[in-house]
Amino acid sequence: MDKVIITAALTGALTPKEKVPSIPLTPEEIAEDAFRCYKAGAAVVHLHMRDDEGLGTMDKEKFKKTVALIKEKCDLVINLTTSGDSRATDEERMAHLPEIKPEMASFDAGSFNWMPGGVFMNTPKFLEKLGMVMQENNIKPELEIFDSGMIHITEYYLKKGVLKAPLHYQFVLGVLGGAEATVENLIHLKSKIPADATWSALGIGKDHLPILYAAIALGGHVRVGLEDNIYYAKNRLATNEELVQRAARLVYEANKKPATPDEAREILGLKK
Ligand code: ZN
């Protein structure tokens, strides 16, 4: 494939502004940063919201406002988190989906100890309901995979009709509690998914670079951004725009091209 979808994960639920001054937290800041990333070559933005204290929140109104501001500026594919606040109930985690109907949303395909903070809880009941809500609202699940057993779970839901082919995977490597961010692990995970599936990958922290290079080399798509990694180089904080710019340069150097939002829609089978 010569088109590579660059997803920008702008904010996340955790990174504090005191540590990373450039991280966008308000709807206005997120929309402006999304537009900068769009101009730098991103086709998809993965969004989290923060409350007034800077903590992750599933506040529907904040999601709505941010998405509206982004849509005023550009046609980026919008991917909303369903894991933006560890205190939220199952219902709160998906309440924004039917109202906003984003083209994509995250589907974290299992639970594990997210060290050292706590248990990242995605119960069978939650996932089944989430899959059905996404189907009813024409939202493509981005299947976030932290370890190989989670691919098995997605196969189970595919058989049950909770997920529909073709599937799209996001391999999240390097979380303490999930698979380590190694090229070997990426190759293994990629070998386990259905033949008609598409995939993307990211590494956490300094491991974002080997995973970025490997994903491009292996024919996958990529995700970068301050949600996953805050440094551009050792002791040098990054901005989202810079991380997307670097990913786009690497894509060009591999004789490929960053996908436009519409090309990403075609690759992922989205209905605009
Ligand atoms: Zn996220």
Coordinates of C-alpha atoms and ligand atoms in Angstrom, one line a residue:
M1 CA 0.0 0.0 0.0
D2 CA 1.4 3.4 -0.9
K3 CA -0.9 5.5 1.1
V4 CA -0.3 5.7 4.9
I5 CA -3.0 6.9 7.3
I6 CA -1.4 9.1 9.9
T7 CA -3.6 9.4 13.0
A8 CA -2.8 12.2 15.5
A9 CA -3.6 11.4 19.1
L10 CA -3.6 14.9 20.4
T11 CA -4.4 14.9 24.1
G12 CA -5.0 11.6 25.9
A13 CA -6.4 11.3 29.4
L14 CA -3.2 11.6 31.5
T15 CA -0.4 13.9 30.2
P16 CA -0.4 17.1 32.4
K17 CA -0.1 20.6 31.0
E18 CA 2.6 21.4 33.6
K19 CA 4.8 18.8 32.1
V20 CA 3.9 19.5 28.4
P21 CA 2.9 23.1 27.8
S22 CA 2.0 22.5 24.2
I23 CA -0.6 19.8 24.9
P24 CA -4.1 21.0 23.8
L25 CA -6.8 20.6 26.5
T26 CA -9.7 22.9 25.7
P27 CA -12.0 22.4 22.7
E28 CA -10.5 25.5 21.1
E29 CA -6.9 24.3 21.7
I30 CA -7.7 20.8 20.5
A31 CA -9.4 22.1 17.3
E32 CA -6.5 24.4 16.5
D33 CA -4.0 21.7 17.0
A34 CA -6.1 19.2 14.9
F35 CA -6.0 21.7 12.1
R36 CA -2.2 22.1 12.3
C37 CA -1.8 18.3 12.2
Y38 CA -4.2 18.1 9.2
K39 CA -1.9 20.6 7.3
A40 CA 1.1 18.5 8.4
G41 CA -0.4 15.3 6.9
A42 CA -2.7 13.7 9.4
A43 CA -5.9 12.1 8.1
V44 CA -7.5 11.1 11.4
V45 CA -7.6 12.7 14.8
H46 CA -8.1 10.6 17.9
L47 CA -9.7 12.8 20.6
H48 CA -9.9 12.9 24.4
M49 CA -11.5 15.6 26.5
R50 CA -10.3 17.2 29.7
D51 CA -12.3 18.9 32.5
D52 CA -11.4 22.3 33.9
E53 CA -8.9 20.7 36.3
G54 CA -7.2 19.0 33.3
L55 CA -8.4 15.5 34.2
G56 CA -9.8 13.1 31.5
T57 CA -13.6 13.4 31.1
M58 CA -16.3 11.9 28.9
D59 CA -18.3 15.2 29.0
K60 CA -20.5 15.0 25.9
E61 CA -20.8 18.7 25.4
K62 CA -17.0 19.1 25.3
F63 CA -16.8 16.4 22.6
K64 CA -19.6 18.0 20.7
K65 CA -18.0 21.5 20.8
T66 CA -14.6 20.2 19.8
V67 CA -15.9 18.1 16.9
A68 CA -17.9 21.1 15.6
L69 CA -14.9 23.4 15.8
I70 CA -12.7 20.9 13.8
K71 CA -15.4 20.4 11.2
E72 CA -15.5 24.2 10.6
K73 CA -11.8 24.0 9.7
C74 CA -11.2 20.8 7.8
D75 CA -12.6 17.3 6.9
L76 CA -10.3 15.2 9.2
V77 CA -11.7 11.8 10.1
I78 CA -12.9 12.1 13.7
N79 CA -12.0 9.2 16.1
L80 CA -13.4 9.6 19.6
T81 CA -12.2 7.8 22.6
T82 CA -14.5 5.6 24.7
S83 CA -11.8 5.3 27.4
G84 CA -11.3 8.9 28.4
D85 CA -12.0 8.7 32.2
S86 CA -11.3 5.7 34.4
R87 CA -14.1 6.8 36.8
A88 CA -16.8 6.9 34.1
T89 CA -19.5 4.2 34.0
D90 CA -20.0 2.0 31.0
E91 CA -23.0 4.2 29.9
E92 CA -21.0 7.4 30.2
R93 CA -18.2 5.9 28.1
M94 CA -20.5 5.5 25.1
A95 CA -23.1 8.3 25.7
H96 CA -21.4 10.7 23.2
L97 CA -21.5 8.2 20.3
P98 CA -25.2 8.3 19.3
E99 CA -25.3 12.1 19.6
I100 CA -22.1 12.9 17.7
K101 CA -21.9 9.8 15.4
P102 CA -18.2 10.2 14.7
E103 CA -16.8 8.2 11.8
M104 CA -14.6 6.2 14.2
A105 CA -14.3 5.4 17.9
S106 CA -11.9 3.4 20.0
F107 CA -12.8 -0.2 21.1
D108 CA -10.3 -1.4 23.7
A109 CA -10.6 -5.2 23.2
G110 CA -9.9 -6.4 26.7
S111 CA -8.9 -5.6 30.3
F112 CA -5.5 -5.7 32.0
N113 CA -3.4 -4.2 34.8
W114 CA -2.3 -0.8 33.4
M115 CA 0.7 -0.5 35.7
P116 CA 1.0 1.1 38.2
G117 CA -2.3 3.0 38.0
G118 CA -5.0 0.3 38.1
V119 CA -7.1 -2.1 36.1
F120 CA -8.0 -0.9 32.6
M121 CA -11.5 -2.3 32.6
N122 CA -13.3 -3.4 29.4
T123 CA -15.8 -6.1 30.5
P124 CA -17.4 -8.5 28.0
K125 CA -20.8 -6.8 28.8
F126 CA -19.3 -3.3 28.0
L127 CA -17.6 -4.4 24.8
E128 CA -20.7 -6.2 23.5
K129 CA -22.9 -3.1 24.1
L130 CA -20.2 -0.8 22.7
G131 CA -20.0 -2.9 19.5
M132 CA -23.7 -2.8 19.0
V133 CA -24.0 1.0 19.6
M134 CA -21.2 1.6 17.1
Q135 CA -23.0 -0.6 14.5
E136 CA -26.3 1.2 15.0
N137 CA -24.7 4.6 14.5
N138 CA -22.4 3.6 11.6
I139 CA -19.2 4.2 13.6
K140 CA -16.1 2.2 12.6
P141 CA -14.4 0.6 15.7
E142 CA -10.7 1.2 16.0
L143 CA -9.8 -2.0 17.7
E144 CA -7.1 -1.1 20.2
I145 CA -4.9 -4.2 20.8
F146 CA -2.5 -4.2 23.8
D147 CA -1.6 -7.9 23.7
S148 CA -2.2 -10.8 21.4
G149 CA -5.1 -12.3 23.4
M150 CA -7.1 -9.3 22.5
I151 CA -7.1 -10.3 18.9
H152 CA -8.8 -13.5 19.9
I153 CA -11.5 -11.4 21.6
T154 CA -12.1 -9.5 18.4
E155 CA -12.5 -12.8 16.5
Y156 CA -15.1 -13.9 19.0
Y157 CA -17.0 -10.7 18.5
L158 CA -16.7 -11.0 14.7
K159 CA -18.3 -14.4 14.9
K160 CA -21.0 -13.2 17.2
G161 CA -21.9 -10.2 14.9
V162 CA -20.8 -7.6 17.5
L163 CA -18.1 -6.5 15.1
K164 CA -18.3 -6.5 11.3
A165 CA -15.6 -7.1 8.7
P166 CA -13.4 -5.6 7.5
L167 CA -11.9 -4.9 10.9
H168 CA -9.4 -2.1 11.7
Y169 CA -6.7 -2.7 14.4
Q170 CA -4.6 -0.2 16.3
F171 CA -1.6 -2.0 18.0
V172 CA -0.7 -0.1 21.2
L173 CA 2.7 -1.3 22.2
G174 CA 4.8 -0.5 25.3
V175 CA 2.2 0.0 28.0
L176 CA 3.4 -1.7 31.2
G177 CA 0.8 -4.5 31.4
G178 CA 0.5 -5.0 27.6
A179 CA 2.9 -6.3 25.0
E180 CA 6.4 -4.6 24.9
A181 CA 7.1 -2.2 22.0
T182 CA 9.3 -4.4 19.9
V183 CA 9.3 -4.9 16.2
E184 CA 9.1 -8.7 16.8
N185 CA 5.8 -8.2 18.8
L186 CA 4.4 -6.0 16.0
I187 CA 5.2 -8.7 13.4
H188 CA 3.6 -11.3 15.5
L189 CA 0.4 -9.3 16.1
K190 CA 0.1 -8.3 12.5
S191 CA 0.3 -12.0 11.5
K192 CA -2.7 -12.9 13.7
I193 CA -5.3 -10.5 12.2
P194 CA -7.8 -11.5 9.4
A195 CA -6.5 -11.1 5.9
D196 CA -9.0 -8.4 5.0
A197 CA -8.3 -6.3 8.0
T198 CA -6.3 -3.0 8.1
W199 CA -3.9 -2.0 10.8
S200 CA -2.0 0.8 12.4
A201 CA 0.5 0.8 15.3
L202 CA 2.1 3.0 17.9
G203 CA 4.7 2.7 20.5
I204 CA 4.6 4.5 23.9
G205 CA 7.4 6.9 24.9
K206 CA 10.8 6.5 23.3
D207 CA 9.6 3.3 21.7
H208 CA 7.3 5.3 19.4
L209 CA 10.2 5.7 16.9
P210 CA 11.0 2.0 16.2
I211 CA 7.3 1.2 15.9
L212 CA 6.7 4.1 13.6
Y213 CA 9.5 3.0 11.3
A214 CA 8.5 -0.7 11.4
A215 CA 4.8 0.0 10.8
I216 CA 5.7 2.0 7.7
A217 CA 8.1 -0.7 6.5
L218 CA 5.5 -3.5 7.1
G219 CA 2.8 -1.7 5.1
G220 CA 0.7 -0.5 8.1
H221 CA -0.7 2.8 9.1
V222 CA 0.7 4.9 12.0
R223 CA -0.3 6.9 15.0
V224 CA 1.7 9.7 16.7
G225 CA 1.0 12.4 19.2
L226 CA 1.3 13.7 22.7
E227 CA -1.1 11.1 24.0
D228 CA 1.5 8.4 23.3
N229 CA 4.8 10.2 23.6
I230 CA 5.8 13.7 24.8
Y231 CA 9.4 13.9 23.5
Y232 CA 10.7 14.7 20.0
A233 CA 14.2 13.7 21.1
K234 CA 16.0 13.2 24.4
N235 CA 15.2 16.1 26.7
R236 CA 13.3 17.9 24.0
L237 CA 9.6 18.1 24.3
A238 CA 7.5 17.7 21.2
T239 CA 4.4 19.3 19.7
N240 CA 1.7 17.3 18.0
E241 CA 2.4 19.1 14.8
E242 CA 6.1 18.2 14.9
L243 CA 5.3 14.6 15.5
V244 CA 3.0 14.5 12.5
Q245 CA 5.5 16.3 10.3
R246 CA 8.1 13.8 11.2
A247 CA 5.8 10.9 10.5
A248 CA 4.9 12.4 7.1
R249 CA 8.5 12.9 6.2
L250 CA 9.2 9.2 7.0
V251 CA 6.3 8.2 4.9
Y252 CA 7.6 10.2 1.9
E253 CA 11.1 8.8 2.5
A254 CA 9.7 5.3 2.2
N255 CA 8.3 6.3 -1.3
K256 CA 4.8 6.4 0.1
K257 CA 2.3 9.2 0.7
P258 CA 0.3 10.3 3.7
A259 CA -3.4 9.5 3.0
T260 CA -5.8 12.4 2.7
P261 CA -8.9 12.2 4.9
D262 CA -10.9 11.0 1.9
E263 CA -8.3 8.4 1.0
A264 CA -8.4 7.2 4.6
R265 CA -12.2 6.9 4.4
E266 CA -11.7 4.8 1.3
I267 CA -9.1 2.6 2.9
L268 CA -11.1 2.1 6.1
G269 CA -14.5 1.7 4.3
L270 CA -16.0 4.7 6.1
K271 CA -19.3 6.3 5.0
K272 CA -18.8 10.0 5.1
Ligands
ZN1 ZN -6.8 7.5 23.4

